[in-house]
Tab-separated table of C-alpha atoms and ligand atoms in Angstrom:
chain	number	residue	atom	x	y	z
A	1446	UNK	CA	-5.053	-10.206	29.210
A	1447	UNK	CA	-6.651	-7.890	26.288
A	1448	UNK	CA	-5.500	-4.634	25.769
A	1449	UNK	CA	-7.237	-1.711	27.222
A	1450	UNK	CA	-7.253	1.289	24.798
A	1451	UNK	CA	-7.386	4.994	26.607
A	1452	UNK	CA	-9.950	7.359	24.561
A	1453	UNK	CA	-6.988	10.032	23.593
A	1454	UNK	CA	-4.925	6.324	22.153
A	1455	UNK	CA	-8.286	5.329	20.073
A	1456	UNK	CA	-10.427	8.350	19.265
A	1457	UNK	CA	-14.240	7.414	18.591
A	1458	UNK	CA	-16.733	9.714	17.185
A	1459	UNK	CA	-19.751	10.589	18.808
A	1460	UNK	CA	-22.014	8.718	16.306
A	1461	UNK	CA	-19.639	5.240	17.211
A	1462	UNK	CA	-17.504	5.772	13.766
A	1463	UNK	CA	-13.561	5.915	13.882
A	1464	UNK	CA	-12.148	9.076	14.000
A	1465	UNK	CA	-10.750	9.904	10.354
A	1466	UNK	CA	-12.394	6.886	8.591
A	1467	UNK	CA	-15.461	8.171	9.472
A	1468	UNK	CA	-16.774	3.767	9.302
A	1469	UNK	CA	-18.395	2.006	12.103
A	1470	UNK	CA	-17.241	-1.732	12.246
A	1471	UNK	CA	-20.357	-3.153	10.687
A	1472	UNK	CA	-19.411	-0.954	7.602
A	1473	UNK	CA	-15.837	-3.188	7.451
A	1474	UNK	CA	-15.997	-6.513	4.958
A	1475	UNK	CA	-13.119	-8.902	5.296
A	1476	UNK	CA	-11.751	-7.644	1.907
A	1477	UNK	CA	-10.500	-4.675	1.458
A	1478	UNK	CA	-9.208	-2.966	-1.562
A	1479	UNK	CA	-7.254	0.306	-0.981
A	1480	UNK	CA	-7.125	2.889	-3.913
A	1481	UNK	CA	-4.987	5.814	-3.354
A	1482	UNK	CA	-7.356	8.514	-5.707
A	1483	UNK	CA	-11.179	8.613	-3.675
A	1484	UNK	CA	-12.402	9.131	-7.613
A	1485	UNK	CA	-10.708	5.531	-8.162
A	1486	UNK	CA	-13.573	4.034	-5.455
A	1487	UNK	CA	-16.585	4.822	-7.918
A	1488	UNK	CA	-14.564	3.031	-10.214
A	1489	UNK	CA	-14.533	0.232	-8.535
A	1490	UNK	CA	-17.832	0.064	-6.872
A	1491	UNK	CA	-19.534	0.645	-10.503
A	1492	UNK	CA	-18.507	-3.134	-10.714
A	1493	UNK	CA	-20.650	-3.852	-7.634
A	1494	UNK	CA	-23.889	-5.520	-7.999
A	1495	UNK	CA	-25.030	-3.893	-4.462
A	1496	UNK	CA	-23.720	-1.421	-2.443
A	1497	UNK	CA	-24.407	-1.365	0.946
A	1498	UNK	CA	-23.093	1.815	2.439
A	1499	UNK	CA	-21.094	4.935	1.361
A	1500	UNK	CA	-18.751	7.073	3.546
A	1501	UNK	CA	-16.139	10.075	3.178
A	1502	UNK	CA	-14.180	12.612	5.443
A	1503	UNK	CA	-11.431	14.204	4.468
A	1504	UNK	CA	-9.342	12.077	1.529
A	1505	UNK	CA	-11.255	8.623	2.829
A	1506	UNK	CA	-14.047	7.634	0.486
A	1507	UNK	CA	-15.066	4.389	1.262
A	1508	UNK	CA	-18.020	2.536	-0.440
A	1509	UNK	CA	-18.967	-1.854	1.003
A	1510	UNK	CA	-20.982	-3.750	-1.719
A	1511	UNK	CA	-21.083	-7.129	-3.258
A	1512	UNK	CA	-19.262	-8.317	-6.214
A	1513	UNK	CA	-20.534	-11.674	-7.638
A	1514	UNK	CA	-21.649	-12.278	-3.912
A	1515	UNK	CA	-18.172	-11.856	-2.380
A	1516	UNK	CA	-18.570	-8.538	0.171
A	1517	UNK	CA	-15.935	-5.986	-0.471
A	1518	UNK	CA	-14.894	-2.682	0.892
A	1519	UNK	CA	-13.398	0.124	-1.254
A	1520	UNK	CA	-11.896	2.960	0.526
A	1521	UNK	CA	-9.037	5.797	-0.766
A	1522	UNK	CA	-6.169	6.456	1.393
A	1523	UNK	CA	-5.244	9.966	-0.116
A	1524	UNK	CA	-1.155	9.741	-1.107
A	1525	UNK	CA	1.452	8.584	1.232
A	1526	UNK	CA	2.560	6.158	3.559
A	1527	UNK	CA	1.513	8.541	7.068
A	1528	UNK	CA	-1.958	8.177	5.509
A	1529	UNK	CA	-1.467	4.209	5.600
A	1530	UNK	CA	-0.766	4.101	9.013
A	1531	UNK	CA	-4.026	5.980	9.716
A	1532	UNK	CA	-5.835	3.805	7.141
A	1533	UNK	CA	-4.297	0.093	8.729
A	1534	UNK	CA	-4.105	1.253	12.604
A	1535	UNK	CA	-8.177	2.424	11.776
A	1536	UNK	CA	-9.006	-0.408	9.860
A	1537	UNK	CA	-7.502	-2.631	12.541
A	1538	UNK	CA	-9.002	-1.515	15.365
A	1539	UNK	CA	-12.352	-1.741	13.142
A	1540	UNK	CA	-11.866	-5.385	13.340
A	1541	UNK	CA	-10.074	-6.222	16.479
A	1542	UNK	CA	-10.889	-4.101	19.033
A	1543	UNK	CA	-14.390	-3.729	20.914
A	1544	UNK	CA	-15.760	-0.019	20.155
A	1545	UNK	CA	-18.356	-0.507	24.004
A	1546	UNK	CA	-15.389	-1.519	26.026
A	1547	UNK	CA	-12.321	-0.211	23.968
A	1548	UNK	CA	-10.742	-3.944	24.282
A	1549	UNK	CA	-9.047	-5.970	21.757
A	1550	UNK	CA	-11.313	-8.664	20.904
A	1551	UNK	CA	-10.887	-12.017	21.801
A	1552	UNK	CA	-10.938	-13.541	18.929
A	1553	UNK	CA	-8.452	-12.354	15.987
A	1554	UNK	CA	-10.566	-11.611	12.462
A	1555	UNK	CA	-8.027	-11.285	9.717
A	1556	UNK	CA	-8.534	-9.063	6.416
A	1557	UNK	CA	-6.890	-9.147	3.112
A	1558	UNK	CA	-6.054	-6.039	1.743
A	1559	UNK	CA	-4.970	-5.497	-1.768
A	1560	UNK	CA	-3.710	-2.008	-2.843
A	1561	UNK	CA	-4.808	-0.850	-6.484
A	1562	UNK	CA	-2.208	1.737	-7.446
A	1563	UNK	CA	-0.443	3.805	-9.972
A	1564	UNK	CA	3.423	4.152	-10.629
A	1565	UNK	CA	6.486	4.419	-12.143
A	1566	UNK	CA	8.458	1.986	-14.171
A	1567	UNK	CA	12.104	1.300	-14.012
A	1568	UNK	CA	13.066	-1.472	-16.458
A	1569	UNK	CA	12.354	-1.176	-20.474
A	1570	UNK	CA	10.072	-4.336	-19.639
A	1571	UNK	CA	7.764	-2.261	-17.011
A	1572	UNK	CA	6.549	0.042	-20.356
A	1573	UNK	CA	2.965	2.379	-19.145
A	1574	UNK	CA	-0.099	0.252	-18.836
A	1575	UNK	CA	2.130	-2.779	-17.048
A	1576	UNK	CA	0.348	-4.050	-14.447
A	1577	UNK	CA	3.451	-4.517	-12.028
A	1578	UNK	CA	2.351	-6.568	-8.394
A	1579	UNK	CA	4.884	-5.886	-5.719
A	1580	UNK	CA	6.618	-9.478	-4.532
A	1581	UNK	CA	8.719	-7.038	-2.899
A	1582	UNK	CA	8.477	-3.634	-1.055
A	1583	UNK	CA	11.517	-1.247	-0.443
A	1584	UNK	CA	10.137	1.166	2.046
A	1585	UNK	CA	12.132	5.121	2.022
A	1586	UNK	CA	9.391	6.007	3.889
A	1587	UNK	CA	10.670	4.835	7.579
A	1588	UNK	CA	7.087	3.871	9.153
A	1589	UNK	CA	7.984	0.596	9.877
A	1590	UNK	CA	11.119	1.615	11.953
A	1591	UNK	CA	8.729	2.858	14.366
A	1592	UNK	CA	7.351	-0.185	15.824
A	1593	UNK	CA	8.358	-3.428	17.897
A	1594	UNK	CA	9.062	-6.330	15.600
A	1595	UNK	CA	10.305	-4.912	12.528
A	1596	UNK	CA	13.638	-6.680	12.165
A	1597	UNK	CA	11.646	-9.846	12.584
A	1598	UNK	CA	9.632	-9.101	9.473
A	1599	UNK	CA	11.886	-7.334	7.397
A	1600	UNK	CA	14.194	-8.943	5.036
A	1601	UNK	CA	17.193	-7.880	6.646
A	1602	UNK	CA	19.808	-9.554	4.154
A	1603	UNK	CA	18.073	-7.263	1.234
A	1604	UNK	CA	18.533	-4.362	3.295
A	1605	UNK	CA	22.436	-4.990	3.855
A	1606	UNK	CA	23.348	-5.602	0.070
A	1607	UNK	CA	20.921	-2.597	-0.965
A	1608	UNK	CA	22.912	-0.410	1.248
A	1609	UNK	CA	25.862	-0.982	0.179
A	1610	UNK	CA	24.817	-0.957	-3.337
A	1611	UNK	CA	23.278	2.467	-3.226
A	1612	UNK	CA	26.476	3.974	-0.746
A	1613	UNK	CA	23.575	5.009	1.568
A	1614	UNK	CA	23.234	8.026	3.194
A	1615	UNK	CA	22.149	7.089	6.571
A	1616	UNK	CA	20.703	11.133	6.927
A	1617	UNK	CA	17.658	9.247	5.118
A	1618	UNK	CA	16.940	6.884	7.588
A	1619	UNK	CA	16.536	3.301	7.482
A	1620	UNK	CA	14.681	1.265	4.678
A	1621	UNK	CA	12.841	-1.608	5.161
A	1622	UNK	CA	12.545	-4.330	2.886
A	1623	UNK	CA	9.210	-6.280	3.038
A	1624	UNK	CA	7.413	-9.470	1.164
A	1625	UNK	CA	3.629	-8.843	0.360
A	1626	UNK	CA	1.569	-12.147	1.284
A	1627	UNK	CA	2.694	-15.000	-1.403
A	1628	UNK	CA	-0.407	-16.528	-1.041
A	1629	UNK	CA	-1.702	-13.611	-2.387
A	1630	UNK	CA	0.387	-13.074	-5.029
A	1631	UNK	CA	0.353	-15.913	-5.967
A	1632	UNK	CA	-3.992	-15.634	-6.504
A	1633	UNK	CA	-4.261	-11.897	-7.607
A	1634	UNK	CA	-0.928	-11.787	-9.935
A	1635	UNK	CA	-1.127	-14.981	-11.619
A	1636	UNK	CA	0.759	-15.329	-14.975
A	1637	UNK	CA	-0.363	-11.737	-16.561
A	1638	UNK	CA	1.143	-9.145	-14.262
A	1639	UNK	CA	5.045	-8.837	-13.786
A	1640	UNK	CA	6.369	-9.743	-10.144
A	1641	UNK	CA	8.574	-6.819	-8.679
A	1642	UNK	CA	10.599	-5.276	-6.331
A	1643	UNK	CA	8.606	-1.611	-5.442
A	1644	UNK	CA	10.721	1.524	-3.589
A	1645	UNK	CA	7.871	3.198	-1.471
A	1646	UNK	CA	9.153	7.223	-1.137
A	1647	UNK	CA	8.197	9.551	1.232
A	1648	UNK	CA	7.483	11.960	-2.121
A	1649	UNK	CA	6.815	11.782	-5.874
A	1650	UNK	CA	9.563	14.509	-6.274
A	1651	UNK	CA	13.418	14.461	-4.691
A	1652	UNK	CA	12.665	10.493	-3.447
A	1653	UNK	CA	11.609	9.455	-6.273
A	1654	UNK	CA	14.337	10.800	-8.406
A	1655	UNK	CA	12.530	13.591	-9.969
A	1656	UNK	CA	14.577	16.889	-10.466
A	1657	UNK	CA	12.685	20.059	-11.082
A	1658	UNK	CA	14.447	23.172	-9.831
A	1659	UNK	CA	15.849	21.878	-6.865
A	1660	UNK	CA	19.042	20.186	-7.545
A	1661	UNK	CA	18.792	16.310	-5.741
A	1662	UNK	CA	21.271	15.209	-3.248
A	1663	UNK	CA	21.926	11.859	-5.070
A	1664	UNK	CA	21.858	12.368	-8.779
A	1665	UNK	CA	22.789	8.765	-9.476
A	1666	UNK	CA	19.871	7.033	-7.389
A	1667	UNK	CA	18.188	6.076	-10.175
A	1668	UNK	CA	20.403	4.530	-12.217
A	1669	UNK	CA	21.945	2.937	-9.001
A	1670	UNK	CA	17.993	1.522	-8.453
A	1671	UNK	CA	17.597	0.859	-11.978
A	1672	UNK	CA	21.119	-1.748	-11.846
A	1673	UNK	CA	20.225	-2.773	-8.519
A	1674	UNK	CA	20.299	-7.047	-8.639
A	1675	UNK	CA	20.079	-8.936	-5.976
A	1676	UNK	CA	19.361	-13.272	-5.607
A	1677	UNK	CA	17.627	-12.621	-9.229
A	1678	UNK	CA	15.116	-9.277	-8.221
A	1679	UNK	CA	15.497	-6.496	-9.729
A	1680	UNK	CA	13.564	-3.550	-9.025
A	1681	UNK	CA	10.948	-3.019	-10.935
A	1682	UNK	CA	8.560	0.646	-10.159
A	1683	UNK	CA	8.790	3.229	-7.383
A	1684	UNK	CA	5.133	4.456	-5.800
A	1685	UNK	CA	4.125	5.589	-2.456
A	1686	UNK	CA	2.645	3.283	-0.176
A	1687	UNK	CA	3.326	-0.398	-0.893
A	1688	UNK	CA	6.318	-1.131	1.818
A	1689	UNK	CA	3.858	1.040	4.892
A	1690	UNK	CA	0.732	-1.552	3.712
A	1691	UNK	CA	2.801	-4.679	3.645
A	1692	UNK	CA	4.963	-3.637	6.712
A	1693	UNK	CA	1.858	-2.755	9.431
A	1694	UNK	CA	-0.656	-5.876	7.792
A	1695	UNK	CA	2.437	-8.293	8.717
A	1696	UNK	CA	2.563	-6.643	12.458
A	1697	UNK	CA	-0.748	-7.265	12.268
A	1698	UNK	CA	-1.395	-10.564	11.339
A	1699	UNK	CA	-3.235	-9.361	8.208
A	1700	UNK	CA	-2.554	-10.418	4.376
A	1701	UNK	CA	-1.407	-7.940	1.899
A	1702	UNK	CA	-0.291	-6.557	-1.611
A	1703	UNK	CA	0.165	-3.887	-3.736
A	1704	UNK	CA	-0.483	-3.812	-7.341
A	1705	UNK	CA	0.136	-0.643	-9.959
A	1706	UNK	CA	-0.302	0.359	-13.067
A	1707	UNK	CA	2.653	1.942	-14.705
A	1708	UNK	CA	1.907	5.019	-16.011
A	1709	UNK	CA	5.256	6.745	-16.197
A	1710	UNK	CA	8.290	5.406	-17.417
A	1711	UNK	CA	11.606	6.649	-15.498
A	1712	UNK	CA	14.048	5.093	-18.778
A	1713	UNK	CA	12.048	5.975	-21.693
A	1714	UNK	CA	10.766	9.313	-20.296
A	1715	UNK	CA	7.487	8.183	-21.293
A	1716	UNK	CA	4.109	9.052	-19.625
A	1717	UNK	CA	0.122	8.485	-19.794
A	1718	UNK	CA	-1.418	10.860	-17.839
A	1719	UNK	CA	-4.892	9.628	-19.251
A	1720	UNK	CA	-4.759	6.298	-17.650
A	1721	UNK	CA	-7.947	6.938	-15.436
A	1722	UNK	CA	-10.127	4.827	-17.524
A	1723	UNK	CA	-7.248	2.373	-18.551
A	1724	UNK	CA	-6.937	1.084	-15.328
A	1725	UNK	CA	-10.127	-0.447	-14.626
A	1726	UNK	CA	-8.561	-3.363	-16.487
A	1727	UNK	CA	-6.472	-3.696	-13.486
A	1728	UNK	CA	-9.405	-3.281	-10.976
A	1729	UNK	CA	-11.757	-6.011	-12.538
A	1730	UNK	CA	-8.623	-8.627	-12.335
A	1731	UNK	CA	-8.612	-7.975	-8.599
A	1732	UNK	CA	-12.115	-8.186	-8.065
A	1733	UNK	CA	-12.239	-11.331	-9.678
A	1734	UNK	CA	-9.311	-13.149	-8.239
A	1735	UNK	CA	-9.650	-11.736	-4.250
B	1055	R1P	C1	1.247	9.873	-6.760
B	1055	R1P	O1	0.778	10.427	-7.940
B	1055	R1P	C2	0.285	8.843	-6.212
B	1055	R1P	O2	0.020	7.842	-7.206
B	1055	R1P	C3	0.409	6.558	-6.756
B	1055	R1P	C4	1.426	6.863	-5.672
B	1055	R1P	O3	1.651	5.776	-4.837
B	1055	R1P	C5	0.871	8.091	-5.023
B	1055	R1P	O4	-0.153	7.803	-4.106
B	1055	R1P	O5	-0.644	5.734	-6.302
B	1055	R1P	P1	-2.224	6.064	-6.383
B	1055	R1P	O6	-2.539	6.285	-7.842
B	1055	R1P	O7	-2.917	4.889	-5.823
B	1055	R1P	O8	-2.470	7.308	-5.563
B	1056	URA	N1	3.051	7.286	-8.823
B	1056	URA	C1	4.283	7.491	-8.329
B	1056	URA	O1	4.476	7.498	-7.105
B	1056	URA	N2	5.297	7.693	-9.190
B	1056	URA	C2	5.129	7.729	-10.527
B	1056	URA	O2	6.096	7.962	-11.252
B	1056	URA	C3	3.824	7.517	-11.028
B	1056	URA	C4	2.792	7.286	-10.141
């Protein structure tokens, strides 16, 4: 039996578009690249040789074109992993549910989706302007906890020895630790980007490590995360969405990863906050390999 989706669970707009993604599913290609800034999707769609269709509301741009005859969809998910789970549910239900009779489709279309990012090295090897893919995510941001099946995709050994490593406060909730697709990494990362573990915060600020006036509950975390080892990973670059799009695309049969450009460095203090342009060096690797 298909599912059955009530109109208050799976809101459609009038003119047959999802309700914050503003797309209708003929506007959804198979593969998807997510960009967190909505200025980052001209970026990538310059590289387009068509373009099909442009659409925005609210924080989600999203532009479908061709690159060297492979359809593509560029959208921006804003910052944070609550607007992930609006982006993946929406995306989703683009491509497996039936918008006339609100039923899950019979037949199952995967997408790959591959999240261009920006973050923040950890390691003296992770300097700015590493590309960093995430083998790995670490999510502080607790989404996944909320749905059925979690412990059977989460790397639950991980979780145990990061807990004890880090004395965790269990006021913060559960993480959940997370592979991206290897398949995919293993196409998009290649031999030029570095392989990492990524913590996924709920904030750039106190999760992340980042003290401004507001003293920090842990003031070790970081240099806990930064000596963190564990069956030869070590973590490599906190950001803010990696473990939520990994997590939901493996509830949801879908292949994902995450890759970032560093452009902050937690041990040298260093930071490029001019890297707009830099990282289309990033973006054209992707384009070509997905
Ligand atoms: C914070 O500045 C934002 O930058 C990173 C973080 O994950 C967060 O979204 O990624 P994007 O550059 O893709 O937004
Ligand atoms: N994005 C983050 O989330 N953290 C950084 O330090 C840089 C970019």
């Amino acid at each position: 039996m298909k599912k059955y989706f009530a109109e208050s669970e799976l809101i459609i707009n009038k003119d047959g578009s999802i309700f914050h993604l503003h797309l209708k599913p003929e506007h959804l290609a198979d593969k998807v690249i997510l960009v967190g800034d909505p200025g980052r999707v001209s970026l990538v769609a310059s590289h387009f040789n068509t373009t099909e269709c442009e659409v925005e509301n609210r924080e989600f741009r999203t532009i479908t074109g061709l690159y060297k005859g492979k359809r593509i969809t560029v959208l921006s998910t804003g910052i944070g992993c609550d607007n992930i789970d609006i982006v993946l549910n929406e995306l989703d239900a683009l491509a497996n549910i039936d918008f006339n009779t609100r039923n899950e489709q019979e037949t199952f279309r995967q997408l790959t989706l591959v999240r261009i990012g920006t973050c923040g090295g950890l390691q003296l090897y992770t300097p700015t302007g590493t590309f960093i893919a995430s083998e790995k995510s670490i999510g502080f941001d607790g989404l996944l906890n909320f749905y059925v099946g979690r412990n059977d995709v989460c790397d639950l050994d991980f979780e145990e020895h990061f807990k004890t490593h880090m004395h965790w406060n269990p006021q913060l909730g559960a993480p959940y630790v997370i592979d991206a697709d290897s398949e995919l990494i293993e196409r998009i990362a290649a031999d030029d980007m570095v392989r990492g573990v990524t913590i996924a915060c709920g904030g750039f600020f106190g999760p992340q490590g980042r003290e401004l006036r507001i003293p920090l509950a842990d003031p070790k975390q970081n240099e806990k995360i930064e000596n963190f080892e564990h069956n030869g990973y070590r973590i490599t670059n906190f950001e803010m969405e990696s473990s939520a799009v990994a997590g939901l695309a493996r509830l949801m049969g879908h292949k994902a990863m995450t890759c970032c450009m560093v452009i902050a460095n937690r041990r040298t203090k260093e930071a490029n906050a001019n890297y707009k342009n830099s990282i289309d060096g990033l973006i054209q690797l992707v384009l070509d390999r997905i």
